């Protein structure tokens, strides 16, 4: 059972994956996400941090025994238990499949749709429209596959969307998602699709 | 030969831009 | 030991990962990449293909026992052996770390730099400059870490770069890469950095 410290900035959906996995596996994960232990933009540039985590990325995990790993999917794997990792090569391959599909298929359109609304990146009407259609396509594909299955890693990449833009009318078409939120606690689902406000 | 297929590849070319913007956003948020 | 069929288009660096892993594990992988068995853009749109591989993506693997998996990292995991998957949670977490780092940190700048040169996407001078600097940063980070280690998944995401733009003067600074090519056979390394030609 892994025990250790997770360095991240607050509200980091990438860290949620590992924290949810730890809830299931019972791993003891101590989160450092605020001063004095953690200053995003400074802590990750100190020589001692870069020596442990050369990419300087968050989240980063340091096991009590000194084992260091970065990349949220790798941390999630490490704090997981055998069952959630996939106890057969087929099960483990399918976990890897949906993890990879989440990162390559969902994060880009989710960011392209929501970041401009949050003021993180510039707004581009066509890019937003493209992202919205891509999200609809991906959700449709997932919805067909999520019957009877739980994909926690997927839900963390959907957080932005459900908090900002996917209003009930949008996600009614994908009924299999609602069970996921039980693990994340009350996530305020978007009531009204947020629009870019210049 | 490979280019005919690669044109269909979904690559996040703007990853760099989004990653940078997200990092700046959270650095500001975290003072 | 996995045995099955890999559907891909020819020269697909994503498929190379699984094929190299199969060489190490001894898995019997039969590649279908040309007519009549495989028509890119048609095969992946047939109902029978989409029933097995709902995302319609390549490469896609179908085990002789009927197990189907897509996403190259998941296929590579499946055709791998225990040793290459990582025989301890720490080893497996580090494999997952570098696989994730390769996809998130290397594929975007490598494609952004090389695709315009190959005429696949439009050229943007600044984007190419950003990509070149990002590649240099990432290679520096990797070079420091690749002493005494073999990261085959990494090398597959570097193929384009080494074939098109990284000339000897560029990769002299990263001596730890040369051992990798032994696995890929003779890869014609770039002699002269290809430039965009309008």
Short mmCIF file of C-alpha atoms in Angstrom, two decimals:
data_model
loop_
_atom_site.label_atom_id
_atom_site.label_comp_id
_atom_site.label_asym_id
_atom_site.label_seq_id
_atom_site.Cartn_x
_atom_site.Cartn_y
_atom_site.Cartn_z
CA UNK A 1 0.00 0.00 0.00
CA UNK A 2 1.59 3.26 -1.13
CA UNK A 3 1.99 6.11 1.37
CA UNK A 4 3.48 9.46 0.50
CA UNK A 5 3.10 13.13 -0.40
CA UNK A 6 1.33 14.59 -3.41
CA UNK A 7 2.52 18.02 -4.57
CA UNK A 8 -0.07 19.91 -6.59
CA UNK A 9 -1.81 23.21 -6.90
CA UNK A 10 -5.39 23.30 -5.49
CA UNK A 11 -8.34 22.15 -7.61
CA UNK A 12 -6.04 20.27 -10.00
CA UNK A 13 -8.21 17.72 -11.84
CA UNK A 14 -5.07 15.73 -12.66
CA UNK A 15 -4.50 15.24 -8.92
CA UNK A 16 -8.12 14.14 -8.39
CA UNK A 17 -7.43 10.94 -10.34
CA UNK A 18 -4.78 9.86 -7.84
CA UNK A 19 -6.82 11.01 -4.82
CA UNK A 20 -9.88 9.06 -5.96
CA UNK A 21 -7.73 5.98 -6.62
CA UNK A 22 -6.24 6.36 -3.13
CA UNK A 23 -9.75 6.41 -1.66
CA UNK A 24 -10.42 3.05 -3.27
CA UNK A 25 -7.04 1.52 -2.49
CA UNK A 26 -6.64 2.96 0.99
CA UNK A 27 -3.25 4.48 0.12
CA UNK A 28 -2.27 7.26 2.58
CA UNK A 29 -1.68 10.33 0.41
CA UNK A 30 -0.75 13.59 2.12
CA UNK A 31 -1.48 16.58 -0.15
CA UNK A 32 0.78 19.65 -0.13
CA UNK A 33 -0.87 22.35 -2.21
CA UNK A 34 -0.49 25.64 -0.33
CA UNK A 35 2.19 27.79 1.33
CA UNK A 36 4.42 27.39 3.26
CA UNK A 37 5.00 23.86 1.92
CA UNK A 38 4.09 24.62 -1.65
CA UNK A 39 4.24 27.69 -3.90
CA UNK A 40 3.19 26.88 -7.45
CA UNK A 41 5.70 28.49 -9.79
CA UNK A 42 8.43 28.56 -7.12
CA UNK A 43 8.52 25.13 -5.42
CA UNK A 44 8.70 23.38 -8.78
CA UNK A 45 11.72 25.44 -9.78
CA UNK A 46 13.90 24.70 -6.74
CA UNK A 47 16.94 22.44 -7.34
CA UNK A 48 15.79 19.90 -4.74
CA UNK A 49 12.37 19.61 -6.43
CA UNK A 50 13.87 19.32 -9.93
CA UNK A 51 16.31 16.70 -8.70
CA UNK A 52 13.34 14.52 -7.69
CA UNK A 53 11.01 15.59 -10.51
CA UNK A 54 13.13 16.69 -13.50
CA UNK A 55 10.16 17.80 -15.60
CA UNK A 56 9.03 20.24 -12.91
CA UNK A 57 5.43 19.20 -13.58
CA UNK A 58 2.45 18.80 -11.23
CA UNK A 59 1.07 16.67 -9.73
CA UNK A 60 4.22 14.98 -8.41
CA UNK A 61 4.32 12.17 -5.84
CA UNK A 62 7.05 11.27 -3.36
CA UNK A 63 6.57 7.97 -1.54
CA UNK A 64 7.57 7.78 2.13
CA UNK A 65 10.34 5.42 1.03
CA UNK A 66 11.72 8.06 -1.35
CA UNK A 67 10.25 6.74 -4.59
CA UNK A 68 9.42 9.73 -6.82
CA UNK A 69 7.05 9.74 -9.79
CA UNK A 70 5.39 12.48 -11.88
CA UNK A 71 2.65 12.35 -14.60
CA UNK A 72 -0.80 11.98 -13.07
CA UNK A 73 -1.56 8.64 -14.75
CA UNK A 74 1.63 7.12 -13.34
CA UNK A 75 0.89 8.45 -9.85
CA UNK A 76 -2.66 7.14 -10.07
CA UNK A 77 -1.33 3.74 -11.10
CA UNK A 78 1.11 3.71 -8.20
CA UNK A 79 -1.39 4.63 -5.44
CA UNK A 80 -3.93 2.23 -6.92
CA UNK A 81 -4.56 -1.35 -5.88
CA UNK A 82 -4.26 -4.46 -8.06
CA UNK A 83 -7.98 -4.52 -8.73
CA UNK A 84 -8.13 -0.98 -10.10
CA UNK A 85 -4.90 -1.47 -12.06
CA UNK A 86 -6.54 -4.40 -13.82
CA UNK A 87 -5.90 -7.86 -12.41
CA UNK A 88 -5.52 -9.56 -15.81
CA UNK A 89 -3.55 -8.39 -18.87
CA UNK A 90 -6.88 -7.80 -20.67
CA UNK A 91 -8.31 -5.73 -17.81
CA UNK A 92 -5.08 -3.76 -17.42
CA UNK A 93 -4.92 -3.16 -21.19
CA UNK A 94 -8.48 -1.78 -21.18
CA UNK A 95 -7.63 0.53 -18.27
CA UNK A 96 -4.62 1.77 -20.29
CA UNK A 97 -6.87 2.13 -23.35
CA UNK A 98 -9.37 4.45 -21.69
CA UNK A 99 -6.69 6.40 -19.82
CA UNK A 100 -4.93 7.05 -23.12
CA UNK A 101 -8.23 7.79 -24.87
CA UNK A 102 -9.15 10.27 -22.12
CA UNK A 103 -5.87 12.16 -22.48
CA UNK A 104 -5.73 12.16 -26.27
CA UNK A 105 -9.45 12.39 -27.08
CA UNK A 106 -10.98 14.45 -24.32
CA UNK A 107 -8.54 16.83 -22.74
CA UNK A 108 -7.89 18.81 -25.95
CA UNK A 109 -11.54 19.61 -26.85
CA UNK A 110 -12.49 20.11 -23.19
CA UNK A 111 -9.68 22.66 -22.76
CA UNK A 112 -10.46 24.31 -26.11
CA UNK A 113 -14.11 24.78 -25.07
CA UNK A 114 -13.72 25.81 -21.42
CA UNK A 115 -10.38 27.66 -21.16
CA UNK A 116 -11.54 30.74 -23.14
CA UNK A 117 -14.64 30.95 -20.89
CA UNK A 118 -12.41 30.87 -17.81
CA UNK A 119 -10.17 33.53 -19.32
CA UNK A 120 -7.22 31.16 -19.55
CA UNK A 121 -6.87 31.36 -23.35
CA UNK A 122 -8.22 33.58 -26.13
CA UNK A 123 -11.67 32.89 -27.53
CA UNK A 124 -12.13 31.66 -31.09
CA UNK A 125 -15.74 31.09 -32.17
CA UNK A 126 -14.98 28.37 -34.72
CA UNK A 127 -12.56 26.56 -32.38
CA UNK A 128 -15.23 26.58 -29.68
CA UNK A 129 -17.82 25.20 -32.11
CA UNK A 130 -15.41 22.46 -33.26
CA UNK A 131 -14.60 21.59 -29.65
CA UNK A 132 -18.29 21.39 -28.74
CA UNK A 133 -18.98 18.95 -31.59
CA UNK A 134 -15.91 16.87 -30.71
CA UNK A 135 -17.08 16.69 -27.07
CA UNK A 136 -20.54 15.59 -28.21
CA UNK A 137 -18.99 12.85 -30.40
CA UNK A 138 -16.71 11.59 -27.66
CA UNK A 139 -19.46 11.64 -25.01
CA UNK A 140 -21.72 9.68 -27.33
CA UNK A 141 -19.00 7.07 -27.83
CA UNK A 142 -18.32 6.89 -24.10
CA UNK A 143 -21.96 6.77 -23.16
CA UNK A 144 -22.41 3.70 -25.33
CA UNK A 145 -19.50 2.08 -23.54
CA UNK A 146 -20.08 3.14 -19.98
CA UNK A 147 -23.01 0.90 -19.32
CA UNK A 148 -22.10 -1.16 -16.18
CA UNK A 149 -18.54 0.24 -16.03
CA UNK A 150 -16.81 2.85 -13.86
CA UNK A 151 -14.09 4.98 -15.38
CA UNK A 152 -12.86 7.35 -12.77
CA UNK A 153 -9.97 8.66 -14.83
CA UNK A 154 -12.47 9.65 -17.48
CA UNK A 155 -14.57 11.65 -15.09
CA UNK A 156 -11.61 13.77 -13.98
CA UNK A 157 -11.03 14.88 -17.54
CA UNK A 158 -14.70 15.84 -17.78
CA UNK A 159 -14.71 18.04 -14.69
CA UNK A 160 -14.23 21.29 -16.56
CA UNK A 161 -17.00 20.46 -18.95
CA UNK A 162 -19.56 19.48 -16.32
CA UNK A 163 -18.75 22.44 -14.11
CA UNK A 164 -18.74 25.05 -16.83
CA UNK A 165 -20.67 24.19 -19.94
CA UNK A 166 -22.54 20.88 -19.98
CA UNK A 167 -26.00 21.87 -18.76
CA UNK A 168 -28.68 19.23 -18.05
CA UNK A 169 -30.14 19.48 -21.55
CA UNK A 170 -26.69 18.64 -22.97
CA UNK A 171 -25.95 15.64 -20.75
CA UNK A 172 -29.45 14.18 -20.76
CA UNK A 173 -28.35 12.32 -23.91
CA UNK A 174 -25.65 10.57 -21.90
CA UNK A 175 -27.47 8.99 -18.92
CA UNK A 176 -24.64 6.68 -17.91
CA UNK A 177 -22.55 9.45 -16.46
CA UNK A 178 -24.58 10.39 -13.44
CA UNK A 179 -23.29 7.52 -11.26
CA UNK A 180 -19.75 8.92 -11.46
CA UNK A 181 -20.33 11.99 -9.41
CA UNK A 182 -20.99 9.87 -6.36
CA UNK A 183 -17.20 9.46 -6.02
CA UNK A 184 -16.36 13.13 -6.53
CA UNK A 185 -18.95 14.33 -4.00
CA UNK A 186 -21.29 17.17 -4.89
CA UNK A 187 -19.90 18.71 -8.05
CA UNK A 188 -21.98 21.74 -8.91
CA UNK A 189 -23.13 20.79 -12.36
CA UNK A 190 -23.48 23.55 -14.87
CA UNK A 191 -27.05 24.94 -14.93
CA UNK A 192 -26.55 27.21 -17.88
CA UNK A 193 -23.92 26.66 -20.55
CA UNK A 194 -21.30 29.28 -19.85
CA UNK A 195 -20.62 31.46 -22.85
CA UNK A 196 -17.48 33.43 -23.60
CA UNK A 197 -17.87 36.95 -22.30
CA UNK A 198 -15.48 39.29 -24.06
CA UNK B 1 3.42 7.46 -48.32
CA UNK B 2 3.06 8.01 -44.58
CA UNK B 3 1.88 11.60 -45.14
CA UNK B 4 -1.40 10.40 -46.70
CA UNK B 5 -2.22 8.76 -43.39
CA UNK B 6 -0.69 11.28 -41.03
CA UNK B 7 -3.01 13.97 -42.28
CA UNK B 8 -5.78 12.04 -40.46
CA UNK B 9 -3.85 11.89 -37.18
CA UNK B 10 -5.40 13.84 -34.31
CA UNK B 11 -2.47 15.70 -32.78
CA UNK B 12 -2.97 18.43 -30.17
CA UNK B 13 -0.73 20.98 -31.84
CA UNK B 14 -1.81 23.67 -29.39
CA UNK B 15 -0.87 21.57 -26.34
CA UNK B 16 2.10 23.82 -25.72
CA UNK B 17 -0.08 26.96 -25.77
CA UNK B 18 -2.78 25.47 -23.54
CA UNK B 19 -0.27 23.99 -21.10
CA UNK B 20 1.50 27.32 -20.81
CA UNK B 21 -1.76 29.24 -20.34
CA UNK B 22 -3.01 26.79 -17.73
CA UNK B 23 0.25 27.00 -15.79
CA UNK B 24 0.15 30.84 -15.84
CA UNK B 25 -3.51 30.82 -14.77
CA UNK B 26 -2.82 28.64 -11.74
CA UNK B 27 0.38 30.45 -10.82
CA UNK B 28 -1.64 33.67 -10.70
CA UNK B 29 -4.44 31.96 -8.77
CA UNK B 30 -1.90 30.70 -6.26
CA UNK B 31 -0.29 34.08 -5.87
CA UNK C 1 1.76 -14.74 -24.60
CA UNK C 2 -0.54 -12.57 -26.71
CA UNK C 3 -1.22 -13.57 -30.32
CA UNK C 4 -3.41 -11.60 -32.66
CA UNK C 5 -3.85 -9.12 -35.50
CA UNK C 6 -2.76 -5.49 -35.58
CA UNK C 7 -4.72 -3.20 -37.89
CA UNK C 8 -2.76 -0.10 -38.88
CA UNK C 9 -1.72 2.00 -41.80
CA UNK C 10 1.88 1.48 -43.00
CA UNK C 11 4.77 3.37 -41.36
CA UNK C 12 2.64 4.16 -38.30
CA UNK C 13 5.02 5.10 -35.49
CA UNK C 14 2.24 4.35 -33.01
CA UNK C 15 2.21 0.74 -34.25
CA UNK C 16 6.01 0.47 -33.99
CA UNK C 17 5.71 0.61 -30.17
CA UNK C 18 3.62 -2.55 -30.09
CA UNK C 19 5.74 -4.29 -32.74
CA UNK C 20 8.96 -3.59 -30.87
CA UNK C 21 7.39 -4.78 -27.60
CA UNK C 22 6.28 -7.95 -29.40
CA UNK C 23 9.84 -8.55 -30.54
CA UNK C 24 10.95 -8.49 -26.92
CA UNK C 25 8.03 -10.52 -25.55
CA UNK C 26 7.78 -12.99 -28.40
CA UNK C 27 4.08 -12.19 -28.92
CA UNK C 28 2.86 -13.30 -32.39
CA UNK C 29 1.45 -10.15 -33.99
CA UNK C 30 0.11 -10.38 -37.55
CA UNK C 31 0.00 -6.93 -39.18
CA UNK C 32 -2.80 -6.01 -41.61
CA UNK C 33 -1.95 -2.69 -43.20
CA UNK C 34 -2.76 -2.96 -46.91
CA UNK C 35 -5.59 -3.99 -49.21
CA UNK C 36 -7.47 -6.30 -49.50
CA UNK C 37 -7.48 -6.77 -45.71
CA UNK C 38 -7.14 -3.14 -44.81
CA UNK C 39 -8.23 0.09 -46.51
CA UNK C 40 -7.44 3.14 -44.41
CA UNK C 41 -10.55 5.32 -44.21
CA UNK C 42 -12.86 2.46 -45.20
CA UNK C 43 -12.05 -0.51 -42.97
CA UNK C 44 -12.31 1.64 -39.85
CA UNK C 45 -15.77 2.83 -40.85
CA UNK C 46 -17.36 -0.60 -41.35
CA UNK C 47 -19.95 -1.65 -38.72
CA UNK C 48 -18.01 -4.80 -37.85
CA UNK C 49 -14.84 -2.78 -37.22
CA UNK C 50 -16.65 -0.11 -35.16
CA UNK C 51 -18.36 -2.81 -33.13
CA UNK C 52 -14.92 -4.09 -32.06
CA UNK C 53 -13.20 -0.69 -31.97
CA UNK C 54 -15.83 2.00 -31.29
CA UNK C 55 -13.41 4.92 -31.64
CA UNK C 56 -12.47 3.85 -35.18
CA UNK C 57 -8.81 4.65 -34.39
CA UNK C 58 -5.57 2.97 -35.50
CA UNK C 59 -3.63 1.00 -34.49
CA UNK C 60 -6.21 -1.50 -33.26
CA UNK C 61 -5.48 -5.02 -31.98
CA UNK C 62 -7.67 -8.11 -32.03
CA UNK C 63 -6.37 -11.08 -30.04
CA UNK C 64 -6.88 -14.56 -31.48
CA UNK C 65 -9.24 -15.17 -28.57
CA UNK C 66 -11.38 -12.18 -29.62
CA UNK C 67 -10.07 -9.64 -27.11
CA UNK C 68 -10.09 -6.21 -28.78
CA UNK C 69 -8.12 -3.14 -27.69
CA UNK C 70 -7.27 0.22 -29.31
CA UNK C 71 -4.89 3.06 -28.25
CA UNK C 72 -1.28 2.20 -29.03
CA UNK C 73 -0.09 2.33 -25.42
CA UNK C 74 -2.75 -0.18 -24.37
CA UNK C 75 -1.88 -2.51 -27.26
CA UNK C 76 1.81 -2.21 -26.43
CA UNK C 77 1.05 -3.07 -22.81
CA UNK C 78 -0.99 -6.09 -23.85
CA UNK C 79 1.57 -7.63 -26.22
CA UNK C 80 4.34 -6.92 -23.73
CA UNK C 81 5.75 -9.29 -21.14
CA UNK C 82 5.81 -8.83 -17.38
CA UNK C 83 9.37 -7.55 -17.43
CA UNK C 84 8.69 -4.75 -19.92
CA UNK C 85 5.40 -3.86 -18.20
CA UNK C 86 7.34 -3.30 -14.99
CA UNK C 87 7.55 -6.20 -12.53
CA UNK C 88 7.11 -4.02 -9.41
CA UNK C 89 4.61 -1.18 -8.78
CA UNK C 90 7.53 1.27 -8.85
CA UNK C 91 8.87 -0.05 -12.17
CA UNK C 92 5.40 -0.13 -13.71
CA UNK C 93 4.68 3.41 -12.44
CA UNK C 94 7.90 4.68 -14.07
CA UNK C 95 6.96 2.99 -17.36
CA UNK C 96 3.56 4.73 -17.15
CA UNK C 97 5.32 8.02 -16.29
CA UNK C 98 7.53 8.04 -19.39
CA UNK C 99 4.76 6.75 -21.68
CA UNK C 100 2.52 9.59 -20.51
CA UNK C 101 5.39 12.08 -20.73
CA UNK C 102 6.16 10.93 -24.28
CA UNK C 103 2.58 11.43 -25.41
CA UNK C 104 1.95 14.71 -23.62
CA UNK C 105 5.42 16.25 -23.83
CA UNK C 106 6.87 15.05 -27.09
CA UNK C 107 4.26 14.19 -29.67
CA UNK C 108 2.78 17.73 -29.90
CA UNK C 109 6.06 19.66 -30.45
CA UNK C 110 7.50 16.91 -32.67
CA UNK C 111 4.41 17.02 -34.90
CA UNK C 112 4.23 20.82 -34.80
CA UNK C 113 7.83 20.98 -36.05
CA UNK C 114 7.81 18.19 -38.67
CA UNK C 115 4.26 18.07 -40.06
CA UNK C 116 4.50 21.45 -41.88
CA UNK C 117 7.77 20.32 -43.47
CA UNK C 118 6.05 17.17 -44.70
CA UNK C 119 3.21 19.28 -46.07
CA UNK C 120 0.69 17.79 -43.66
CA UNK C 121 -0.20 21.03 -41.86
CA UNK C 122 0.26 24.73 -42.51
CA UNK C 123 3.58 26.31 -41.62
CA UNK C 124 3.78 28.95 -38.90
CA UNK C 125 7.25 30.36 -38.25
CA UNK C 126 6.67 31.15 -34.58
CA UNK C 127 4.98 27.81 -33.89
CA UNK C 128 7.93 26.03 -35.50
CA UNK C 129 10.36 28.06 -33.37
CA UNK C 130 8.37 27.27 -30.19
CA UNK C 131 8.29 23.59 -31.14
CA UNK C 132 12.03 23.49 -31.78
CA UNK C 133 12.78 25.03 -28.38
CA UNK C 134 10.32 22.67 -26.66
CA UNK C 135 11.98 19.69 -28.37
CA UNK C 136 15.41 20.89 -27.26
CA UNK C 137 14.18 21.27 -23.66
CA UNK C 138 12.57 17.84 -23.61
CA UNK C 139 15.57 16.10 -25.21
CA UNK C 140 17.84 17.70 -22.65
CA UNK C 141 15.63 16.43 -19.84
CA UNK C 142 15.47 12.96 -21.39
CA UNK C 143 19.15 12.79 -22.11
CA UNK C 144 19.92 13.40 -18.46
CA UNK C 145 17.60 10.55 -17.58
CA UNK C 146 18.41 8.03 -20.24
CA UNK C 147 21.79 7.08 -18.95
CA UNK C 148 21.72 3.24 -18.54
CA UNK C 149 17.98 3.01 -19.40
CA UNK C 150 16.09 1.90 -22.51
CA UNK C 151 12.85 3.66 -23.36
CA UNK C 152 11.50 2.19 -26.54
CA UNK C 153 8.17 3.97 -26.38
CA UNK C 154 10.10 7.22 -26.30
CA UNK C 155 12.05 6.45 -29.41
CA UNK C 156 8.92 5.80 -31.44
CA UNK C 157 7.70 9.30 -30.71
CA UNK C 158 11.07 10.67 -31.80
CA UNK C 159 11.12 8.93 -35.19
CA UNK C 160 9.83 11.89 -37.17
CA UNK C 161 12.31 14.22 -35.55
CA UNK C 162 15.31 12.01 -36.18
CA UNK C 163 14.27 11.24 -39.73
CA UNK C 164 13.43 14.78 -40.72
CA UNK C 165 15.04 17.51 -38.69
CA UNK C 166 17.49 16.43 -36.00
CA UNK C 167 20.83 16.49 -37.78
CA UNK C 168 24.01 15.19 -36.11
CA UNK C 169 24.99 18.65 -34.82
CA UNK C 170 21.59 18.84 -33.05
CA UNK C 171 21.70 15.41 -31.41
CA UNK C 172 25.38 15.43 -30.49
CA UNK C 173 24.27 17.13 -27.25
CA UNK C 174 22.18 14.05 -26.39
CA UNK C 175 24.61 11.08 -26.60
CA UNK C 176 22.39 8.61 -24.77
CA UNK C 177 20.01 8.17 -27.68
CA UNK C 178 22.20 6.30 -30.12
CA UNK C 179 21.67 2.85 -28.53
CA UNK C 180 17.94 3.01 -29.32
CA UNK C 181 18.22 2.71 -33.03
CA UNK C 182 19.57 -0.81 -32.69
CA UNK C 183 15.98 -1.96 -32.11
CA UNK C 184 14.44 -0.02 -35.01
CA UNK C 185 17.03 -1.19 -37.52
CA UNK C 186 18.70 1.30 -39.84
CA UNK C 187 16.75 4.53 -39.51
CA UNK C 188 18.15 7.07 -41.93
CA UNK C 189 19.00 9.89 -39.58
CA UNK C 190 18.54 13.39 -40.81
CA UNK C 191 21.73 14.77 -42.36
CA UNK C 192 20.45 18.25 -42.89
CA UNK C 193 17.67 19.84 -40.87
CA UNK C 194 14.70 19.93 -43.22
CA UNK C 195 13.25 23.40 -43.58
CA UNK C 196 9.76 24.35 -44.59
CA UNK C 197 9.61 24.93 -48.31
CA UNK C 198 6.62 27.04 -49.23
#
